[in-house]
Amino acid sequence: GAGVSQSPSNKVTEKGKDVELRCDPISGHTALYWYRQSLGQGLEFLIYFQGNSAPDKSGLPSDRFSAERTGGSVSTLTIQRTQQEDSAVYLCASSLAIRETQYFGPGTRLLVL
Amino acid sequence: AQTVTQSQPEMSVQEAETVTLSCTYDTSESNYYLFWYKQPPSRQMILVIRQEAYKQQNATENRFSVNFQKAAKSFSLKISDSQLGDTAMYFCAFMWSGTASKLTFGTGTRLQVTL
């Protein structure tokens, strides 16, 4: 079946602009995760959803970052007033349930100029 | 907090040979899961293998197998009969089986398979 999809694939924005990144999980997967991959910090957990609720937001780096999930399916990660240090690849993953294997999407590469 | 260490930033292996990638982790938990993921240049993170800590038997998936040493907190990946398509970054990852469901990743090992 279809895997995790993310859009856009690449995004270039100017410092100070807001961006929205979208993740469409595997159908039927109840858990959804966001990670960030950058040269300096490696792979970092940002937030995860169980259904529409986010039990763990501990990885969000600042209040400029927010995420939501609606209908237990698609999730949007929003970064407000982007900074150059936000440049990274943002990866989304989903799993059938929590503590199950996570399957990743292709990521969104964000470049903040 | 859990930490995952991959001490080999880069490795190279000839096609058809065997290579072992190292991973150690630190945790005070007794129930957890360990994973190896592969990330080729396409950027897609692909699951290679999964190991449950409560299982003594080492996981295997075709040419991929692990050596899981729980007491030593070691989780190495062996790739047999290496193929050019195995060229990728390999990440070791830890997941606690408690309420936290996030993956903690190592820094990765870049594997190059050569002719």
PDB file of C-alpha atoms in Angstrom:
ATOM      1  CA  GLY A   1       0.000   0.000   0.000  1.00  0.00           C
ATOM      2  CA  ALA A   2       0.921   3.653  -0.022  1.00  0.00           C
ATOM      3  CA  GLY A   3       3.612   4.777   2.370  1.00  0.00           C
ATOM      4  CA  VAL A   4       3.945   7.967   4.365  1.00  0.00           C
ATOM      5  CA  SER A   5       3.870  11.018   2.119  1.00  0.00           C
ATOM      6  CA  GLN A   6       5.110  14.517   2.859  1.00  0.00           C
ATOM      7  CA  SER A   7       4.746  17.808   1.080  1.00  0.00           C
ATOM      8  CA  PRO A   8       6.373  19.879  -0.126  1.00  0.00           C
ATOM      9  CA  SER A   9       9.489  17.916  -0.935  1.00  0.00           C
ATOM     10  CA  ASN A  10      11.579  21.068  -0.755  1.00  0.00           C
ATOM     11  CA  LYS A  11      10.788  24.512   0.588  1.00  0.00           C
ATOM     12  CA  VAL A  12      12.842  27.679   0.366  1.00  0.00           C
ATOM     13  CA  THR A  13      11.652  30.610   2.434  1.00  0.00           C
ATOM     14  CA  GLU A  14      12.875  33.930   3.700  1.00  0.00           C
ATOM     15  CA  LYS A  15      13.749  34.546   7.313  1.00  0.00           C
ATOM     16  CA  GLY A  16      10.709  35.711   9.250  1.00  0.00           C
ATOM     17  CA  LYS A  17       8.120  33.971   7.060  1.00  0.00           C
ATOM     18  CA  ASP A  18       5.792  31.222   8.292  1.00  0.00           C
ATOM     19  CA  VAL A  19       5.877  27.739   6.730  1.00  0.00           C
ATOM     20  CA  GLU A  20       3.573  24.740   6.862  1.00  0.00           C
ATOM     21  CA  LEU A  21       4.784  21.188   6.324  1.00  0.00           C
ATOM     22  CA  ARG A  22       2.326  18.414   5.686  1.00  0.00           C
ATOM     23  CA  CYS A  23       2.409  14.708   6.506  1.00  0.00           C
ATOM     24  CA  ASP A  24      -0.020  12.066   5.306  1.00  0.00           C
ATOM     25  CA  PRO A  25       0.496   8.834   7.300  1.00  0.00           C
ATOM     26  CA  ILE A  26      -0.088   5.264   6.238  1.00  0.00           C
ATOM     27  CA  SER A  27      -3.800   4.530   6.274  1.00  0.00           C
ATOM     28  CA  GLY A  28      -4.887   3.017   9.576  1.00  0.00           C
ATOM     29  CA  HIS A  29      -1.830   4.154  11.517  1.00  0.00           C
ATOM     30  CA  THR A  30      -2.923   5.814  14.737  1.00  0.00           C
ATOM     31  CA  ALA A  31       0.461   7.201  15.823  1.00  0.00           C
ATOM     32  CA  LEU A  32       2.327   9.944  13.959  1.00  0.00           C
ATOM     33  CA  TYR A  33       5.740  11.437  14.700  1.00  0.00           C
ATOM     34  CA  TRP A  34       7.780  14.435  13.571  1.00  0.00           C
ATOM     35  CA  TYR A  35      11.583  14.477  13.621  1.00  0.00           C
ATOM     36  CA  ARG A  36      14.148  16.988  12.441  1.00  0.00           C
ATOM     37  CA  GLN A  37      17.425  16.070  10.785  1.00  0.00           C
ATOM     38  CA  SER A  38      20.144  18.695  10.651  1.00  0.00           C
ATOM     39  CA  LEU A  39      23.900  18.636  10.206  1.00  0.00           C
ATOM     40  CA  GLY A  40      24.631  20.079  13.605  1.00  0.00           C
ATOM     41  CA  GLN A  41      22.035  18.264  15.707  1.00  0.00           C
ATOM     42  CA  GLY A  42      21.537  14.941  13.946  1.00  0.00           C
ATOM     43  CA  LEU A  43      18.087  13.358  14.190  1.00  0.00           C
ATOM     44  CA  GLU A  44      15.875  14.911  16.857  1.00  0.00           C
ATOM     45  CA  PHE A  45      12.378  14.025  17.993  1.00  0.00           C
ATOM     46  CA  LEU A  46       9.930  16.928  17.842  1.00  0.00           C
ATOM     47  CA  ILE A  47       6.419  15.720  18.676  1.00  0.00           C
ATOM     48  CA  TYR A  48       4.144  12.714  18.403  1.00  0.00           C
ATOM     49  CA  PHE A  49       0.416  12.213  18.093  1.00  0.00           C
ATOM     50  CA  GLN A  50      -1.764   9.389  19.278  1.00  0.00           C
ATOM     51  CA  GLY A  51      -4.971   9.952  17.336  1.00  0.00           C
ATOM     52  CA  ASN A  52      -5.485  13.710  17.374  1.00  0.00           C
ATOM     53  CA  SER A  53      -3.862  14.374  20.715  1.00  0.00           C
ATOM     54  CA  ALA A  54      -0.167  15.097  21.292  1.00  0.00           C
ATOM     55  CA  PRO A  55       0.974  13.426  24.531  1.00  0.00           C
ATOM     56  CA  ASP A  56       4.595  14.381  23.977  1.00  0.00           C
ATOM     57  CA  LYS A  57       5.603  17.790  22.656  1.00  0.00           C
ATOM     58  CA  SER A  58       8.882  17.769  24.513  1.00  0.00           C
ATOM     59  CA  GLY A  59      11.029  18.030  21.415  1.00  0.00           C
ATOM     60  CA  LEU A  60       9.581  21.218  19.971  1.00  0.00           C
ATOM     61  CA  PRO A  61      12.547  23.631  20.072  1.00  0.00           C
ATOM     62  CA  SER A  62      10.589  26.830  20.682  1.00  0.00           C
ATOM     63  CA  ASP A  63       7.073  28.265  20.769  1.00  0.00           C
ATOM     64  CA  ARG A  64       7.487  29.160  17.097  1.00  0.00           C
ATOM     65  CA  PHE A  65       6.896  25.489  16.356  1.00  0.00           C
ATOM     66  CA  SER A  66       3.435  23.962  16.523  1.00  0.00           C
ATOM     67  CA  ALA A  67       1.724  20.928  15.069  1.00  0.00           C
ATOM     68  CA  GLU A  68      -1.750  19.607  14.729  1.00  0.00           C
ATOM     69  CA  ARG A  69      -3.432  16.491  13.494  1.00  0.00           C
ATOM     70  CA  THR A  70      -6.996  16.388  12.344  1.00  0.00           C
ATOM     71  CA  GLY A  71      -9.304  13.452  11.782  1.00  0.00           C
ATOM     72  CA  GLY A  72      -6.635  11.104  13.092  1.00  0.00           C
ATOM     73  CA  SER A  73      -4.888  11.350   9.759  1.00  0.00           C
ATOM     74  CA  VAL A  74      -3.040  14.268   8.154  1.00  0.00           C
ATOM     75  CA  SER A  75      -0.712  16.348  10.299  1.00  0.00           C
ATOM     76  CA  THR A  76       0.686  19.820   9.742  1.00  0.00           C
ATOM     77  CA  LEU A  77       3.867  21.163  11.322  1.00  0.00           C
ATOM     78  CA  THR A  78       3.939  24.949  11.362  1.00  0.00           C
ATOM     79  CA  ILE A  79       7.022  27.067  11.928  1.00  0.00           C
ATOM     80  CA  GLN A  80       6.338  30.744  12.541  1.00  0.00           C
ATOM     81  CA  ARG A  81       8.836  33.548  11.938  1.00  0.00           C
ATOM     82  CA  THR A  82      11.405  31.136  10.502  1.00  0.00           C
ATOM     83  CA  GLN A  83      15.050  31.519  11.415  1.00  0.00           C
ATOM     84  CA  GLN A  84      18.117  30.281   9.558  1.00  0.00           C
ATOM     85  CA  GLU A  85      18.725  27.669  12.241  1.00  0.00           C
ATOM     86  CA  ASP A  86      15.389  26.101  11.292  1.00  0.00           C
ATOM     87  CA  SER A  87      16.957  24.903   8.028  1.00  0.00           C
ATOM     88  CA  ALA A  88      16.841  21.117   8.131  1.00  0.00           C
ATOM     89  CA  VAL A  89      15.068  18.061   6.779  1.00  0.00           C
ATOM     90  CA  TYR A  90      11.776  17.484   8.568  1.00  0.00           C
ATOM     91  CA  LEU A  91      10.820  13.815   8.682  1.00  0.00           C
ATOM     92  CA  CYS A  92       7.418  12.380   9.466  1.00  0.00           C
ATOM     93  CA  ALA A  93       6.783   8.793  10.524  1.00  0.00           C
ATOM     94  CA  SER A  94       3.720   6.772  11.399  1.00  0.00           C
ATOM     95  CA  SER A  95       3.077   3.505  13.198  1.00  0.00           C
ATOM     96  CA  LEU A  96       0.106   1.225  13.662  1.00  0.00           C
ATOM     97  CA  ALA A  97       0.097   2.069  17.371  1.00  0.00           C
ATOM     98  CA  ILE A  98       2.531   3.509  19.857  1.00  0.00           C
ATOM     99  CA  ARG A  99       5.573   1.324  20.498  1.00  0.00           C
ATOM    100  CA  GLU A 100       5.156  -0.249  17.056  1.00  0.00           C
ATOM    101  CA  THR A 101       7.693   0.144  14.266  1.00  0.00           C
ATOM    102  CA  GLN A 102       7.765   3.616  12.751  1.00  0.00           C
ATOM    103  CA  TYR A 103       7.715   4.023   8.976  1.00  0.00           C
ATOM    104  CA  PHE A 104       9.130   7.221   7.568  1.00  0.00           C
ATOM    105  CA  GLY A 105       8.190   9.547   4.761  1.00  0.00           C
ATOM    106  CA  PRO A 106      10.701  11.062   2.322  1.00  0.00           C
ATOM    107  CA  GLY A 107      11.002  14.282   4.313  1.00  0.00           C
ATOM    108  CA  THR A 108      10.721  17.977   3.545  1.00  0.00           C
ATOM    109  CA  ARG A 109      13.964  19.865   3.086  1.00  0.00           C
ATOM    110  CA  LEU A 110      13.531  23.379   4.454  1.00  0.00           C
ATOM    111  CA  LEU A 111      15.982  26.138   3.609  1.00  0.00           C
ATOM    112  CA  VAL A 112      15.619  29.495   5.330  1.00  0.00           C
ATOM    113  CA  LEU A 113      17.491  32.296   3.603  1.00  0.00           C
TER     114      LEU A 113
ATOM    115  CA  ALA B   1      17.711  10.001  29.354  1.00  0.00           C
ATOM    116  CA  GLN B   2      18.743   7.451  26.797  1.00  0.00           C
ATOM    117  CA  THR B   3      21.746   7.921  24.539  1.00  0.00           C
ATOM    118  CA  VAL B   4      22.841   6.012  21.457  1.00  0.00           C
ATOM    119  CA  THR B   5      26.443   5.995  20.271  1.00  0.00           C
ATOM    120  CA  GLN B   6      27.730   5.000  16.860  1.00  0.00           C
ATOM    121  CA  SER B   7      31.499   5.277  16.959  1.00  0.00           C
ATOM    122  CA  GLN B   8      32.183   4.652  13.262  1.00  0.00           C
ATOM    123  CA  PRO B   9      31.359   7.757  11.203  1.00  0.00           C
ATOM    124  CA  GLU B  10      32.335   6.049   7.931  1.00  0.00           C
ATOM    125  CA  MET B  11      33.000   2.541   6.736  1.00  0.00           C
ATOM    126  CA  SER B  12      33.796   0.915   3.437  1.00  0.00           C
ATOM    127  CA  VAL B  13      33.306  -2.669   2.272  1.00  0.00           C
ATOM    128  CA  GLN B  14      33.800  -4.471  -0.993  1.00  0.00           C
ATOM    129  CA  GLU B  15      30.880  -6.014  -2.773  1.00  0.00           C
ATOM    130  CA  ALA B  16      30.059  -9.546  -1.545  1.00  0.00           C
ATOM    131  CA  GLU B  17      32.042  -9.043   1.663  1.00  0.00           C
ATOM    132  CA  THR B  18      30.684  -8.825   5.217  1.00  0.00           C
ATOM    133  CA  VAL B  19      30.705  -5.702   7.356  1.00  0.00           C
ATOM    134  CA  THR B  20      29.677  -5.000  10.947  1.00  0.00           C
ATOM    135  CA  LEU B  21      28.413  -1.641  12.175  1.00  0.00           C
ATOM    136  CA  SER B  22      28.669  -0.887  15.881  1.00  0.00           C
ATOM    137  CA  CYS B  23      26.114   0.660  18.214  1.00  0.00           C
ATOM    138  CA  THR B  24      26.066   1.072  21.963  1.00  0.00           C
ATOM    139  CA  TYR B  25      23.365   2.642  24.087  1.00  0.00           C
ATOM    140  CA  ASP B  26      22.825   3.771  27.605  1.00  0.00           C
ATOM    141  CA  THR B  27      19.572   3.299  29.486  1.00  0.00           C
ATOM    142  CA  SER B  28      18.309   2.403  32.915  1.00  0.00           C
ATOM    143  CA  GLU B  29      15.206   0.802  31.454  1.00  0.00           C
ATOM    144  CA  SER B  30      14.800  -2.952  31.090  1.00  0.00           C
ATOM    145  CA  ASN B  31      12.084  -3.044  28.428  1.00  0.00           C
ATOM    146  CA  TYR B  32      12.822  -1.380  25.143  1.00  0.00           C
ATOM    147  CA  TYR B  33      13.245  -1.846  21.423  1.00  0.00           C
ATOM    148  CA  LEU B  34      16.249  -1.329  19.194  1.00  0.00           C
ATOM    149  CA  PHE B  35      16.273  -0.597  15.488  1.00  0.00           C
ATOM    150  CA  TRP B  36      18.573  -0.170  12.557  1.00  0.00           C
ATOM    151  CA  TYR B  37      17.391   2.204   9.846  1.00  0.00           C
ATOM    152  CA  LYS B  38      19.026   2.818   6.490  1.00  0.00           C
ATOM    153  CA  GLN B  39      18.949   6.212   4.747  1.00  0.00           C
ATOM    154  CA  PRO B  40      20.152   6.167   1.122  1.00  0.00           C
ATOM    155  CA  PRO B  41      20.857   9.393  -0.777  1.00  0.00           C
ATOM    156  CA  SER B  42      17.162   9.555  -1.638  1.00  0.00           C
ATOM    157  CA  ARG B  43      16.639  10.600   2.011  1.00  0.00           C
ATOM    158  CA  GLN B  44      13.940   7.986   2.698  1.00  0.00           C
ATOM    159  CA  MET B  45      14.533   6.317   6.073  1.00  0.00           C
ATOM    160  CA  ILE B  46      14.004   2.578   5.669  1.00  0.00           C
ATOM    161  CA  LEU B  47      13.679   0.034   8.470  1.00  0.00           C
ATOM    162  CA  VAL B  48      16.366  -2.635   8.305  1.00  0.00           C
ATOM    163  CA  ILE B  49      15.764  -4.630  11.459  1.00  0.00           C
ATOM    164  CA  ARG B  50      14.040  -4.475  14.854  1.00  0.00           C
ATOM    165  CA  GLN B  51      14.956  -6.187  18.131  1.00  0.00           C
ATOM    166  CA  GLU B  52      12.872  -6.483  21.284  1.00  0.00           C
ATOM    167  CA  ALA B  53      15.041  -6.316  24.399  1.00  0.00           C
ATOM    168  CA  TYR B  54      13.152  -9.137  26.106  1.00  0.00           C
ATOM    169  CA  LYS B  55      14.052 -11.547  23.294  1.00  0.00           C
ATOM    170  CA  GLN B  56      17.369 -13.303  23.681  1.00  0.00           C
ATOM    171  CA  GLN B  57      17.419 -14.478  20.080  1.00  0.00           C
ATOM    172  CA  ASN B  58      19.129 -12.103  17.682  1.00  0.00           C
ATOM    173  CA  ALA B  59      16.919 -10.717  14.928  1.00  0.00           C
ATOM    174  CA  THR B  60      17.703 -11.507  11.291  1.00  0.00           C
ATOM    175  CA  GLU B  61      16.311 -10.212   8.003  1.00  0.00           C
ATOM    176  CA  ASN B  62      17.812 -11.913   4.976  1.00  0.00           C
ATOM    177  CA  ARG B  63      21.408 -10.623   4.693  1.00  0.00           C
ATOM    178  CA  PHE B  64      21.060  -8.448   7.794  1.00  0.00           C
ATOM    179  CA  SER B  65      21.512  -9.732  11.328  1.00  0.00           C
ATOM    180  CA  VAL B  66      22.225  -8.213  14.709  1.00  0.00           C
ATOM    181  CA  ASN B  67      24.391  -9.140  17.655  1.00  0.00           C
ATOM    182  CA  PHE B  68      22.405  -7.973  20.669  1.00  0.00           C
ATOM    183  CA  GLN B  69      24.309  -8.013  23.948  1.00  0.00           C
ATOM    184  CA  LYS B  70      21.906  -6.653  26.564  1.00  0.00           C
ATOM    185  CA  ALA B  71      24.309  -6.683  29.491  1.00  0.00           C
ATOM    186  CA  ALA B  72      26.917  -4.840  27.463  1.00  0.00           C
ATOM    187  CA  LYS B  73      24.261  -2.533  25.952  1.00  0.00           C
ATOM    188  CA  SER B  74      25.566  -3.302  22.507  1.00  0.00           C
ATOM    189  CA  PHE B  75      23.584  -3.735  19.282  1.00  0.00           C
ATOM    190  CA  SER B  76      25.729  -4.271  16.198  1.00  0.00           C
ATOM    191  CA  LEU B  77      24.493  -4.828  12.648  1.00  0.00           C
ATOM    192  CA  LYS B  78      26.108  -7.382  10.350  1.00  0.00           C
ATOM    193  CA  ILE B  79      25.567  -7.103   6.615  1.00  0.00           C
ATOM    194  CA  SER B  80      26.519 -10.228   4.695  1.00  0.00           C
ATOM    195  CA  ASP B  81      27.171 -10.447   0.963  1.00  0.00           C
ATOM    196  CA  SER B  82      27.232  -6.641   0.695  1.00  0.00           C
ATOM    197  CA  GLN B  83      25.614  -5.137  -2.394  1.00  0.00           C
ATOM    198  CA  LEU B  84      26.052  -1.763  -4.073  1.00  0.00           C
ATOM    199  CA  GLY B  85      22.501  -0.922  -3.049  1.00  0.00           C
ATOM    200  CA  ASP B  86      23.521  -1.174   0.605  1.00  0.00           C
ATOM    201  CA  THR B  87      25.435   2.112   0.239  1.00  0.00           C
ATOM    202  CA  ALA B  88      23.693   4.469   2.678  1.00  0.00           C
ATOM    203  CA  MET B  89      23.755   6.075   6.104  1.00  0.00           C
ATOM    204  CA  TYR B  90      22.844   3.593   8.812  1.00  0.00           C
ATOM    205  CA  PHE B  91      21.239   4.785  12.024  1.00  0.00           C
ATOM    206  CA  CYS B  92      20.873   2.835  15.237  1.00  0.00           C
ATOM    207  CA  ALA B  93      17.825   3.838  17.278  1.00  0.00           C
ATOM    208  CA  PHE B  94      16.351   3.168  20.727  1.00  0.00           C
ATOM    209  CA  MET B  95      12.715   3.220  21.829  1.00  0.00           C
ATOM    210  CA  TRP B  96      11.603   2.799  25.410  1.00  0.00           C
ATOM    211  CA  SER B  97       8.570   0.560  25.750  1.00  0.00           C
ATOM    212  CA  GLY B  98       6.984   2.787  28.367  1.00  0.00           C
ATOM    213  CA  THR B  99       4.689   5.664  27.575  1.00  0.00           C
ATOM    214  CA  ALA B 100       7.320   7.500  25.571  1.00  0.00           C
ATOM    215  CA  SER B 101       7.200   6.317  21.998  1.00  0.00           C
ATOM    216  CA  LYS B 102       9.894   8.433  20.432  1.00  0.00           C
ATOM    217  CA  LEU B 103      13.030   7.128  18.762  1.00  0.00           C
ATOM    218  CA  THR B 104      16.433   8.247  19.991  1.00  0.00           C
ATOM    219  CA  PHE B 105      18.979   7.999  17.188  1.00  0.00           C
ATOM    220  CA  GLY B 106      22.723   7.651  17.014  1.00  0.00           C
ATOM    221  CA  THR B 107      24.778   9.933  14.791  1.00  0.00           C
ATOM    222  CA  GLY B 108      24.917   7.396  11.979  1.00  0.00           C
ATOM    223  CA  THR B 109      27.531   5.441  10.052  1.00  0.00           C
ATOM    224  CA  ARG B 110      28.081   6.171   6.383  1.00  0.00           C
ATOM    225  CA  LEU B 111      28.629   2.864   4.567  1.00  0.00           C
ATOM    226  CA  GLN B 112      30.151   2.767   1.109  1.00  0.00           C
ATOM    227  CA  VAL B 113      30.039  -0.493  -0.838  1.00  0.00           C
ATOM    228  CA  THR B 114      32.680  -0.650  -3.562  1.00  0.00           C
ATOM    229  CA  LEU B 115      33.304  -2.923  -6.515  1.00  0.00           C
TER     230      LEU B 115
END
